[in-house]
C-alpha positions as MATLAB code, in Angstrom:
seq = 'MAEELYLESFDLDCSGNNRSHRTAEASCEQLIVRRGQPFQITLNFSPRGYEEGVDKLSLNAITGPCPSEESGTRSHIPVSDALQDGTWSAAVKSTDGGTVILSITSPPDARIGDYNFTLETSTESQGSSFQLGSFKLLFNPWCPEDSVYLENEEERKEYVLCQHGIIFQGTKDSVEHVPWNFGQFEDGMLEIALQILDTSPKFLNDSNRDCSRRNDPVYISRVISAMVNCNDDKGVLYGRWDNKYDDGVSPMFWMGSVAILRRWRKFSCQAVKYGQCWVFGAVACTVLRCLGIPARVITNYNSAHDTNSNLLIEQYLDEQGKRQAKQKDIIWNYHCWVEAWMGRPDLGEAYNGWQVVDPTPQEKSEGTYCCGPAPVKAVKEGDLNLKYDVPFVFAEVNADVAYYVQQNDGSVKKTQFISLVGQKISTKAIGKDEREDITHNYKYPEGSEDERRVFEKANKQFGEGEVNEKSLDVSIEIKVSEGMNKGFDFDVFAVITNNTEAEKQCRLMFCARTSSYNGEVGPECGMKDLLNVTLPPQEEKRVPLRILYEKYGPTITDNNMIKLVAMLFDYSSKDIILAMRDIHIKNPSIKIKILGEPKQKRKLVAEISLKNPLAEPLTDCCFTVEGAGLTAEQLVQTLDCPVEPGQDAKVRVDLMPQLPGKLSLVVNFESDLLKAVKGYRNIIIAPLPK';
ca = [
      21.803  159.469 -204.708;
      19.471  162.450 -205.428;
      20.869  165.333 -207.347;
      21.839  168.421 -205.348;
      19.179  171.141 -205.115;
      20.298  174.316 -206.855;
      18.694  177.767 -206.381;
      18.479  179.353 -209.906;
      16.622  182.549 -208.783;
      14.490  184.038 -206.057;
      11.906  186.777 -205.617;
      11.423  188.607 -202.338;
       8.209  190.074 -203.690;
       9.043  193.485 -202.255;
       5.957  195.105 -203.775;
       3.411  192.634 -202.465;
       5.040  192.107 -199.077;
       5.557  195.794 -198.499;
       1.917  196.563 -199.319;
       0.671  193.947 -196.802;
       3.146  195.270 -194.200;
       2.147  198.876 -194.837;
       5.672  199.966 -195.947;
       5.094  200.304 -199.700;
       5.195  204.100 -199.440;
       8.796  203.823 -198.269;
       9.899  201.509 -201.112;
       8.858  198.779 -203.462;
      12.466  198.061 -204.437;
      13.709  196.668 -201.110;
      11.925  194.336 -198.722;
      10.675  196.171 -195.601;
       8.503  194.023 -193.232;
       7.148  194.325 -189.738;
       7.870  191.922 -186.981;
       5.334  189.237 -185.968;
       3.670  189.276 -189.330;
       4.267  186.622 -192.122;
       5.716  187.479 -195.521;
       6.257  185.392 -198.630;
       9.271  184.703 -200.895;
       9.541  182.651 -204.034;
      12.397  180.209 -204.699;
      13.085  178.797 -208.202;
      15.148  175.602 -208.221;
      16.803  174.017 -211.269;
      17.391  171.618 -212.868;
      15.023  169.720 -210.507;
      12.399  170.883 -208.102;
      12.128  170.664 -204.344;
      11.027  167.255 -203.059;
       9.361  167.064 -199.629;
      10.972  164.376 -197.512;
      14.080  164.387 -199.647;
      15.262  168.008 -199.479;
      15.721  170.035 -196.342;
      15.517  173.832 -196.423;
      16.506  176.312 -193.815;
      17.065  180.068 -193.616;
      19.469  182.254 -191.698;
      18.505  185.788 -190.690;
      21.333  187.857 -189.198;
      21.618  191.497 -188.136;
      24.387  193.607 -186.618;
      28.166  193.342 -186.938;
      28.582  190.489 -184.434;
      25.469  188.312 -184.877;
      24.859  185.511 -182.364;
      21.912  183.402 -181.266;
      22.550  184.405 -177.634;
      22.076  188.095 -178.501;
      19.001  187.396 -180.662;
      20.777  188.785 -183.675;
      21.261  185.434 -185.504;
      18.429  183.038 -186.179;
      18.574  179.633 -187.916;
      15.151  178.899 -189.278;
      14.344  175.297 -190.437;
      11.566  175.245 -193.043;
       8.667  173.120 -191.746;
       5.098  172.443 -192.755;
       3.502  175.153 -190.595;
       4.424  178.484 -189.077;
       4.999  178.669 -185.333;
       4.003  181.658 -183.147;
       6.474  183.609 -181.125;
       9.688  182.668 -182.936;
      11.431  182.873 -186.242;
       9.604  180.378 -188.461;
       9.333  179.376 -192.061;
       6.970  176.949 -193.869;
       6.266  175.812 -197.442;
       3.182  177.538 -198.593;
       3.002  175.908 -202.019;
       5.134  174.167 -204.684;
       4.751  174.116 -208.428;
       7.467  172.242 -210.374;
      10.685  173.949 -209.523;
       9.020  176.809 -207.711;
       8.544  176.923 -203.955;
       6.744  179.702 -202.091;
       7.840  180.069 -198.480;
       5.949  181.859 -195.769;
       8.222  183.411 -193.159;
       7.508  185.201 -189.889;
       9.595  186.792 -187.173;
       8.810  186.840 -183.501;
       6.912  189.945 -182.238;
       9.914  190.799 -180.084;
      12.567  190.401 -182.834;
      15.410  192.924 -183.049;
      14.587  195.552 -185.607;
      17.100  196.665 -188.243;
      18.898  195.550 -191.416;
      19.002  191.838 -191.936;
      20.929  189.531 -194.320;
      19.099  186.468 -195.511;
      20.670  183.154 -196.657;
      19.132  179.876 -197.731;
      20.647  176.525 -196.882;
      19.709  173.356 -198.825;
      20.614  169.838 -197.971;
      19.925  166.615 -199.840;
      21.249  163.510 -198.130;
      24.894  164.272 -197.586;
      25.036  167.281 -199.923;
      24.392  170.836 -198.944;
      24.608  174.341 -200.382;
      24.169  177.946 -199.231;
      22.658  180.805 -201.243;
      22.476  184.527 -200.587;
      18.901  185.901 -200.602;
      19.796  189.509 -200.238;
      18.697  191.705 -197.354;
      15.583  193.043 -195.729;
      14.623  195.587 -193.094;
      12.535  194.627 -190.025;
      10.459  197.173 -188.198;
       8.241  197.359 -185.153;
       4.587  196.377 -185.766;
       1.735  198.383 -184.183;
      -0.706  195.994 -185.977;
       0.561  192.940 -184.156;
      -1.184  192.352 -180.788;
       1.910  190.660 -179.333;
       4.231  193.525 -180.305;
       4.991  195.924 -177.417;
       4.064  198.846 -179.657;
       0.677  197.401 -180.507;
      -2.013  200.075 -180.972;
      -5.494  198.712 -181.094;
      -7.367  201.524 -182.982;
      -6.846  201.608 -186.754;
      -7.523  205.336 -187.055;
      -4.799  205.976 -184.457;
      -2.330  203.717 -186.340;
      -3.046  205.723 -189.514;
      -2.396  208.960 -187.722;
       0.575  208.079 -185.564;
       2.443  205.604 -187.826;
       1.396  206.186 -191.458;
       0.517  209.855 -191.741;
       3.399  211.862 -193.195;
       2.174  215.346 -192.401;
       0.979  217.067 -189.241;
       0.359  220.243 -187.281;
       2.557  221.457 -184.463;
       1.060  224.045 -182.096;
       3.059  227.160 -181.275;
       2.127  230.800 -180.351;
       0.733  231.262 -176.835;
      -1.946  229.590 -174.745;
      -4.220  232.518 -175.512;
      -3.369  232.592 -179.230;
      -2.578  229.063 -180.437;
      -0.826  229.000 -183.784;
      -1.156  225.965 -186.144;
       2.211  225.296 -187.881;
       2.294  222.659 -190.643;
       5.039  220.037 -190.640;
       6.155  217.480 -193.254;
       7.230  214.354 -191.244;
       7.952  212.432 -194.436;
       8.884  209.150 -192.760;
       8.410  207.223 -195.965;
      10.342  209.605 -198.242;
      13.463  208.310 -200.079;
      16.321  207.521 -197.715;
      14.447  208.118 -194.385;
      14.551  204.497 -193.212;
      18.254  204.199 -194.030;
      18.900  207.443 -192.114;
      16.836  206.293 -189.140;
      18.937  203.076 -188.907;
      22.132  205.105 -189.469;
      21.156  207.182 -186.430;
      21.044  204.006 -184.296;
      24.447  202.898 -185.765;
      25.982  206.322 -184.972;
      24.993  206.404 -181.336;
      27.650  206.039 -178.618;
      25.817  202.928 -177.331;
      26.424  201.143 -180.671;
      29.952  202.464 -181.077;
      30.928  201.370 -177.540;
      29.330  197.922 -177.659;
      27.627  197.105 -180.970;
      26.733  193.552 -179.868;
      24.865  194.656 -176.758;
      23.262  197.567 -178.598;
      21.897  195.411 -181.396;
      20.713  192.813 -178.906;
      18.538  195.502 -177.287;
      16.914  196.719 -180.459;
      13.901  194.598 -179.781;
      12.877  197.027 -177.025;
      11.103  200.342 -177.936;
      11.975  201.711 -174.508;
      15.658  201.379 -175.355;
      15.272  202.544 -178.983;
      13.270  205.645 -178.080;
      15.906  206.572 -175.401;
      18.637  206.306 -177.950;
      16.723  208.464 -180.404;
      16.090  211.077 -177.745;
      19.843  211.368 -177.250;
      20.777  211.240 -180.961;
      18.351  213.890 -182.240;
      20.485  216.495 -180.406;
      24.227  216.588 -180.766;
      25.310  217.535 -177.219;
      26.997  214.145 -176.493;
      27.442  212.592 -179.911;
      27.223  212.961 -183.686;
      23.562  213.744 -183.363;
      21.224  215.325 -185.882;
      20.555  218.842 -184.674;
      22.458  221.694 -183.055;
      20.235  223.615 -180.625;
      20.463  227.450 -180.429;
      18.186  229.963 -178.740;
      20.028  233.348 -179.035;
      18.558  234.461 -182.415;
      22.062  234.282 -184.058;
      21.618  231.892 -186.967;
      23.766  233.437 -189.783;
      26.007  230.408 -190.019;
      23.073  228.017 -190.359;
      19.289  227.977 -190.761;
      16.905  229.654 -188.335;
      14.827  226.986 -186.497;
      11.729  228.871 -187.602;
      12.582  228.268 -191.260;
      12.292  224.484 -191.127;
       8.917  222.985 -192.168;
       9.749  219.299 -192.315;
      12.112  216.651 -191.091;
      13.224  215.303 -194.484;
      15.565  218.155 -195.392;
      17.150  218.086 -191.969;
      17.782  214.341 -191.932;
      19.124  214.314 -195.533;
      21.446  217.193 -194.705;
      22.767  215.280 -191.648;
      23.609  212.252 -193.767;
      24.989  214.244 -196.700;
      27.514  216.038 -194.513;
      28.864  212.893 -192.754;
      26.703  213.156 -189.631;
      27.608  216.725 -188.823;
      24.932  218.338 -186.735;
      22.445  220.469 -188.690;
      22.229  224.118 -187.560;
      19.833  224.943 -185.997;
      16.970  223.457 -183.962;
      14.654  224.347 -181.138;
      12.142  222.273 -179.224;
       9.539  221.749 -181.984;
      12.218  220.855 -184.471;
      13.855  218.338 -182.173;
      10.437  216.872 -181.316;
       9.279  216.669 -184.979;
      12.519  215.008 -186.175;
      12.270  212.429 -183.370;
       8.622  211.810 -184.395;
       9.714  211.123 -187.931;
      12.382  208.646 -186.878;
      10.082  206.859 -184.445;
       7.270  206.545 -187.014;
       9.809  205.405 -189.592;
      10.907  202.510 -187.349;
       7.282  201.611 -186.640;
       6.786  203.136 -183.177;
       3.535  205.250 -182.953;
       4.488  208.834 -182.167;
       2.993  212.317 -181.936;
       4.344  215.822 -181.184;
       3.053  217.465 -178.043;
       2.987  221.180 -177.069;
       2.902  222.208 -173.447;
       2.037  225.895 -172.896;
       3.645  227.704 -169.949;
       6.210  224.899 -169.639;
       8.448  224.969 -166.589;
      12.143  224.120 -166.839;
      13.119  223.075 -163.306;
      16.902  222.832 -163.181;
      17.143  221.749 -159.534;
      14.287  219.248 -159.369;
      12.501  220.980 -156.402;
       9.202  221.505 -158.191;
       9.502  225.236 -157.538;
      10.329  227.854 -160.245;
      11.601  231.082 -158.779;
      11.644  234.095 -161.022;
      13.347  237.410 -160.143;
      12.245  240.693 -161.810;
      13.457  244.249 -161.563;
      11.035  247.096 -160.906;
      10.439  247.434 -164.656;
       9.321  243.783 -164.823;
      12.451  242.570 -166.605;
      13.698  239.057 -165.733;
      17.045  238.988 -163.973;
      19.757  236.959 -165.718;
      21.077  235.199 -162.621;
      18.398  232.521 -162.460;
      18.524  229.165 -164.295;
      14.891  228.145 -163.792;
      12.664  229.432 -166.561;
       9.138  229.175 -167.913;
       8.871  228.655 -171.687;
       5.872  230.167 -173.477;
       5.542  226.622 -174.855;
       7.709  223.560 -175.079;
       7.370  220.667 -177.516;
       8.265  217.021 -176.991;
       7.162  213.768 -178.543;
       5.025  210.952 -177.126;
       5.801  207.409 -178.229;
       3.332  204.475 -177.679;
       4.714  201.298 -176.135;
       4.483  198.807 -173.325;
       6.549  199.152 -170.155;
       7.320  195.599 -168.971;
      10.099  197.149 -166.887;
       7.496  199.124 -164.843;
       4.334  197.085 -165.105;
       1.164  197.190 -167.269;
      -0.201  200.236 -165.411;
       2.394  202.359 -167.147;
       1.911  201.067 -170.772;
       0.780  203.569 -173.348;
       2.027  207.014 -174.204;
       5.577  207.874 -173.026;
       7.227  211.347 -173.067;
      10.415  211.294 -175.153;
      12.112  214.727 -175.234;
      15.166  215.193 -177.446;
      15.620  218.846 -176.679;
      18.886  219.101 -174.706;
      17.881  220.634 -171.364;
      19.194  218.472 -168.514;
      21.309  215.318 -168.481;
      19.747  211.964 -167.756;
      22.163  209.246 -166.589;
      24.992  211.381 -167.945;
      23.477  212.081 -171.384;
      21.305  214.848 -172.781;
      18.129  212.926 -173.307;
      14.747  212.595 -171.567;
      12.426  209.644 -171.329;
      10.590  207.551 -172.029;
       8.577  208.778 -169.106;
       5.106  207.210 -168.775;
       2.364  209.851 -169.016;
       0.396  207.892 -166.444;
       3.285  208.220 -164.004;
       3.384  211.980 -164.584;
      -0.308  212.230 -163.833;
      -0.122  210.171 -160.621;
       3.063  211.824 -159.375;
       5.076  208.568 -159.403;
       8.380  210.344 -159.583;
      10.686  207.380 -158.782;
      10.027  205.583 -162.092;
      12.217  205.445 -165.187;
      12.916  207.673 -167.017;
      13.034  211.293 -165.928;
       9.445  211.514 -164.548;
      10.372  214.263 -162.041;
      11.572  216.586 -164.818;
       8.424  216.069 -166.936;
       6.175  216.370 -163.801;
       7.757  219.734 -163.102;
       7.180  220.908 -166.668;
       3.416  220.600 -166.177;
       2.994  220.994 -162.398;
       5.746  223.115 -160.836;
       4.782  226.004 -158.529;
       6.000  229.444 -159.570;
       7.074  232.260 -157.286;
       7.905  235.739 -158.574;
      10.118  238.183 -156.635;
      10.877  241.848 -157.407;
      14.325  243.192 -156.671;
      13.649  246.831 -155.712;
      15.877  249.777 -156.349;
      16.976  249.865 -152.719;
      18.299  246.259 -153.093;
      15.541  244.556 -151.116;
      13.627  241.644 -152.571;
       9.874  241.246 -152.163;
       7.627  238.356 -153.212;
       4.804  239.336 -155.517;
       1.191  238.258 -155.438;
       0.823  236.299 -158.656;
      -0.871  232.996 -159.522;
       0.970  231.413 -162.445;
      -0.214  228.037 -163.734;
       2.238  225.894 -165.674;
       1.208  223.064 -167.943;
      -1.669  224.704 -169.819;
      -3.519  223.595 -172.989;
      -1.335  220.490 -173.525;
      -1.984  219.880 -177.228;
      -1.526  217.540 -180.097;
      -3.025  217.185 -183.578;
      -6.401  215.502 -183.602;
      -6.791  212.158 -185.310;
      -7.658  212.490 -189.005;
      -8.116  216.240 -188.962;
      -5.996  219.374 -188.703;
      -7.450  220.496 -185.430;
      -6.040  220.720 -181.827;
      -6.793  217.984 -179.382;
      -6.433  219.042 -175.771;
      -4.745  216.278 -173.761;
      -4.054  218.176 -170.535;
      -6.232  215.596 -168.645;
      -3.746  212.862 -169.599;
      -0.993  214.704 -167.605;
      -2.843  216.203 -164.630;
      -6.081  216.158 -162.729;
      -8.271  219.311 -162.868;
      -6.762  222.345 -161.094;
      -8.077  222.563 -157.512;
      -9.483  219.022 -157.426;
      -8.846  216.587 -154.602;
      -6.861  214.340 -156.926;
      -4.630  217.216 -158.029;
      -3.831  218.030 -154.333;
      -3.236  214.382 -153.567;
      -0.742  213.957 -156.444;
       1.080  217.196 -155.723;
       1.476  216.301 -152.024;
       2.759  212.866 -152.958;
       5.270  214.398 -155.453;
       6.276  217.171 -152.963;
       7.176  214.541 -150.315;
       9.576  212.931 -152.749;
      11.281  215.958 -154.303;
       9.579  219.213 -153.776;
       9.673  222.577 -152.044;
       6.545  223.734 -153.784;
       3.866  225.795 -152.095;
       0.510  227.141 -153.195;
      -0.039  230.822 -152.518;
      -3.761  231.529 -152.220;
      -3.765  234.866 -150.396;
      -6.820  236.979 -151.246;
      -5.930  240.286 -152.764;
      -7.255  243.743 -152.004;
      -6.433  244.760 -155.550;
      -6.217  242.445 -158.587;
      -4.857  243.029 -162.058;
      -5.087  241.279 -165.385;
      -3.996  242.041 -168.939;
      -6.452  242.065 -171.819;
      -5.741  242.405 -175.538;
      -7.543  243.778 -178.552;
      -8.378  242.066 -181.849;
      -6.154  242.468 -184.890;
      -2.678  241.981 -183.445;
      -1.231  241.629 -186.951;
       2.382  242.114 -188.146;
       2.885  245.615 -189.433;
       0.067  247.242 -187.432;
      -0.274  249.193 -184.164;
      -2.650  247.843 -181.504;
      -3.707  248.422 -177.926;
      -3.362  246.216 -174.847;
      -4.979  246.866 -171.477;
      -4.129  246.560 -167.799;
      -7.459  246.018 -166.008;
      -7.196  246.814 -162.241;
      -9.951  245.958 -159.792;
     -10.233  247.345 -156.249;
     -11.856  244.579 -154.233;
     -12.217  246.631 -151.050;
     -14.662  249.213 -149.684;
     -11.854  251.835 -149.392;
     -10.210  253.975 -152.036;
      -6.789  252.750 -153.112;
      -3.677  254.612 -154.279;
      -1.289  252.614 -156.401;
       1.645  252.860 -158.807;
       1.271  250.987 -162.134;
       4.177  249.930 -164.239;
       3.003  248.513 -167.599;
       5.657  247.341 -170.050;
       5.936  245.425 -173.385;
       9.091  243.743 -174.633;
       9.776  241.590 -177.673;
      10.570  238.054 -176.487;
      11.463  234.533 -177.569;
       9.331  231.508 -176.955;
      11.680  230.204 -174.252;
      10.851  233.246 -172.073;
      13.937  235.397 -172.793;
      12.952  239.072 -173.320;
      14.447  241.666 -175.675;
      14.158  245.434 -175.986;
      11.194  247.463 -174.656;
       8.525  248.276 -177.248;
       5.937  249.999 -175.051;
       5.954  251.505 -171.545;
       3.762  253.318 -169.036;
       4.764  254.193 -165.455;
       1.866  255.839 -163.602;
       2.916  256.889 -160.085;
      -0.590  257.792 -158.788;
      -3.415  255.582 -159.881;
      -6.600  256.206 -157.870;
      -8.951  253.191 -157.540;
     -12.462  253.935 -156.180;
     -13.992  251.213 -153.945;
     -15.235  248.096 -155.722;
     -14.450  249.540 -159.165;
     -12.471  248.550 -162.189;
     -10.033  250.765 -164.054;
      -8.759  250.057 -167.615;
      -5.344  251.465 -168.612;
      -4.432  251.185 -172.258;
      -0.928  250.774 -173.673;
      -0.352  251.437 -177.412;
       2.074  248.996 -179.082;
       3.591  250.630 -182.167;
       4.953  248.614 -185.130;
       7.808  251.112 -185.516;
       8.888  250.017 -181.958;
       8.329  246.231 -182.106;
       9.053  245.661 -185.829;
      12.838  246.096 -185.773;
      13.426  243.820 -182.697;
      10.765  241.153 -182.869;
      12.137  237.634 -183.383;
      10.956  235.059 -185.851;
       8.664  233.718 -183.048;
       6.579  236.948 -183.264;
       6.239  237.141 -179.518;
       5.812  240.069 -177.182;
       5.731  239.735 -173.366;
       3.457  242.129 -171.401;
       4.171  242.744 -167.744;
       1.926  244.843 -165.479;
       3.141  245.508 -161.950;
       0.990  247.267 -159.389;
       2.410  248.707 -156.158;
      -0.334  249.075 -153.521;
       0.856  251.969 -151.286;
      -1.327  251.010 -148.305;
      -0.696  247.249 -148.081;
       2.821  247.378 -149.591;
       1.804  244.411 -151.772;
       3.200  244.060 -155.271;
       0.613  242.543 -157.598;
       1.870  241.112 -160.857;
       0.192  240.197 -164.152;
       1.986  238.777 -167.204;
       0.877  237.788 -170.613;
       2.577  236.575 -173.824;
       1.042  237.682 -177.059;
       1.603  236.432 -180.530;
       1.676  238.743 -183.509;
       0.026  237.210 -186.543;
       1.754  236.998 -189.895;
      -0.197  237.441 -193.146;
      -1.694  234.255 -194.551;
      -0.295  232.401 -197.543;
      -2.827  231.432 -200.248;
      -2.305  228.222 -202.242;
      -4.328  227.562 -205.374;
      -4.155  224.191 -207.172;
      -4.299  224.363 -211.002;
      -5.139  221.101 -212.737;
      -6.774  217.786 -211.749;
      -5.056  216.122 -208.751;
      -4.165  212.688 -210.059;
      -1.320  210.316 -209.197;
       1.697  210.628 -211.570;
       0.116  213.665 -213.324;
       1.691  217.141 -213.151;
       0.012  219.687 -210.986;
       0.722  223.388 -210.555;
       0.446  225.214 -207.295;
      -0.010  229.011 -207.396;
       1.271  230.450 -204.084;
       0.753  234.057 -203.017;
       1.145  236.378 -199.980;
      -0.022  239.939 -199.715;
       2.416  242.463 -198.309;
       0.669  243.921 -195.214;
       3.440  246.413 -194.371;
       3.714  250.059 -195.312;
       7.085  249.437 -196.979;
       8.318  247.141 -199.790;
       9.435  243.590 -199.141;
      12.775  242.613 -200.661;
      14.679  239.292 -200.960;
      11.353  237.420 -201.166;
      11.605  233.648 -201.294;
       9.067  230.770 -201.172;
      10.206  227.241 -200.139;
       7.859  224.386 -200.813;
       7.830  220.700 -199.812;
       5.418  217.863 -199.302;
       5.730  214.102 -198.873;
       4.576  212.458 -202.108;
       4.357  215.785 -203.933;
       7.959  216.966 -204.206;
      11.113  214.877 -204.431;
      12.983  217.589 -202.470;
      12.484  221.169 -201.288;
      11.609  223.576 -204.116;
      12.862  227.120 -203.794;
      11.574  230.111 -205.786;
      12.833  233.681 -205.366;
      11.301  236.893 -206.587;
      13.539  239.276 -208.563;
      11.626  242.496 -207.731;
      10.527  244.072 -204.456;
       6.816  243.560 -203.446;
       5.192  246.876 -202.835;
       2.748  247.557 -199.955;
      -0.604  245.850 -200.615;
       0.756  243.888 -203.560;
       1.076  240.099 -203.827;
       4.287  238.118 -203.803;
       3.346  235.222 -206.194;
       4.988  232.153 -207.647;
       4.001  228.945 -209.380;
       5.591  225.559 -208.635;
       5.209  222.237 -210.478;
       4.174  219.202 -208.462;
       4.222  215.513 -209.447;
       2.050  213.521 -207.007;
       3.592  210.033 -206.444;
       1.001  208.741 -204.005;
      -2.791  208.628 -203.901;
      -4.821  209.980 -200.953;
      -4.531  213.102 -198.830;
      -1.093  214.791 -199.319;
      -0.085  218.034 -197.736;
       1.853  220.892 -199.409;
       3.829  223.005 -196.883;
       5.112  226.501 -197.767;
       7.550  228.870 -196.022;
       7.947  232.555 -197.029;
      11.013  234.694 -196.166;
      11.880  238.276 -196.936;
      13.825  241.102 -195.328;
      10.980  242.177 -193.091;
       8.696  239.089 -192.945;
      10.254  235.798 -191.884;
       9.137  232.221 -191.269;
       5.566  232.757 -192.619;
       4.022  229.330 -192.959;
       1.095  228.010 -194.957;
      -0.134  224.646 -196.156;
      -2.869  223.030 -198.245;
      -4.079  219.450 -198.198;
      -4.674  217.981 -201.640;
      -6.669  214.810 -202.342;
      -4.894  212.888 -205.108;
      -6.897  210.362 -207.173;
      -5.164  206.974 -207.638;
      -4.045  205.617 -210.955;
      -6.738  203.614 -212.678;
      -6.339  199.843 -212.136;
];
């Protein structure tokens, strides 16, 4: 009888396997592999070696608390002489004395998550079982059979591997580039991403069913959409939009996902205070990329929030142009969500590709605050009956808008105003820190036959929308001047045009109010009410309004937004003509100077400075710094002394680059009068010599 085969030691070759599976940036200490792609392990037997034909080897891979073959969470894998496609498979790659190298592959639709690994040996009637530790299995955008397969390598680098990015804020007329540290490969991120899945109500209510569905990115992305907000569960972020953040952190302060996710885990899954749409979207993007699903953050300017799914946003103003509180529908200056790339076998190949996944808690979907995945192609074609939440996303980029003025006598009159929602839909360009306009992915060109066809199709299903194209005797638009910088006064202009051959008499109300990005307005910071404006035939009149820092400075929010409303009352036609514009006040720039030669594992110094643009000192000055591969955690440096007008706030921070390649250092500056000032610098780090 042959002697029993005994496993003396094994090597999962975490470093080599993780490099080939593009997960080495996450860890070289634990095995992290992608489904549908082979990996190798080494088995060392003693006192005798493996004998083909005498010894039989098999592996067991199990995941979840109740593993079963029926659920796809337990797999018994006999070791054969060749790998098989489409299933769990293992084969002997080579033998050398007592050493056997096995090649192992998972199916491209395997359940992702934490796996335990065991080896079973049998020789004639004898058998033994050995623990081989654990590994993590992720989605694989490099595998053509995986439903998240992305063909273009540059896109895979950007949407799966890149740890930094740009999120677009501001207004459609003044787009602001805001840096973000996604950090999906930073220490602990993968464990937190899997913990998010294990904390969801779907897992807690039926862990076996939940784990059995973790092969499906449609299911996973929907769980993440619900779990990034905390409205129904022990989710990651608490949303708040009222500018009262004293018991937490202002959403504008965050500059990366890592600190948020670590805080969530550290405090036993208590929601982190506070988030708004770009924070929700960016954190979801980090978790999706971490699990291997390609993802990118999207910004939609003039984004409609349609609460009753009728594709019509009705806004009510008073005679001073202030929005009335009674309405629920609203237009956000911008709204951010995330797109995730995946197949949609539940809908058909036509709807494969980018899917809208929106974790900001706005409306319930199937009883839970989540949104998506909604195929972008379905949004463009007006296919509103498809899963998930296509009507809501369609309205965000397509809804009609009607403005009404509640007059002092109590009557309500509809204004003449063309408002286009879904403008400059934006994401970071591939491989560069520029804006890519993807509006064409969501909608056909305004006024085209295709646009009318899609809107009519959608309107038949859900809508009450209508397009108001009445030609106007008098038109009005708002123009702005250069140099709308924090701390300075500036002019804005109401430009009125008489399109008739007759003289016109009008009343002009021109008002400025500080506002938040979600459309809520604050106190007035500039006002003109001209009762008798004479407009000669076929002429243009320009009416200036001076916006003073002493007025807007004390009440402007961290978003740095001001809403301008110009309302023209035509005495002869009785028409009310409306113009609105959101403007973004620019913060001073942060300068980042790198001292030293940027090399992997070699200390670097970053000198960071900001010039005080205000006419008064800045106190309580603080710089916060982070960057994937550059800092192990957030670095905070405070200044002891006030920074006088025209002087620099300046600090130096030590960096220790852990990774080669392009890394991004992100900086936030806070003081008593300047808040949430962002800056960043990309640094090319030379690799260690081989």
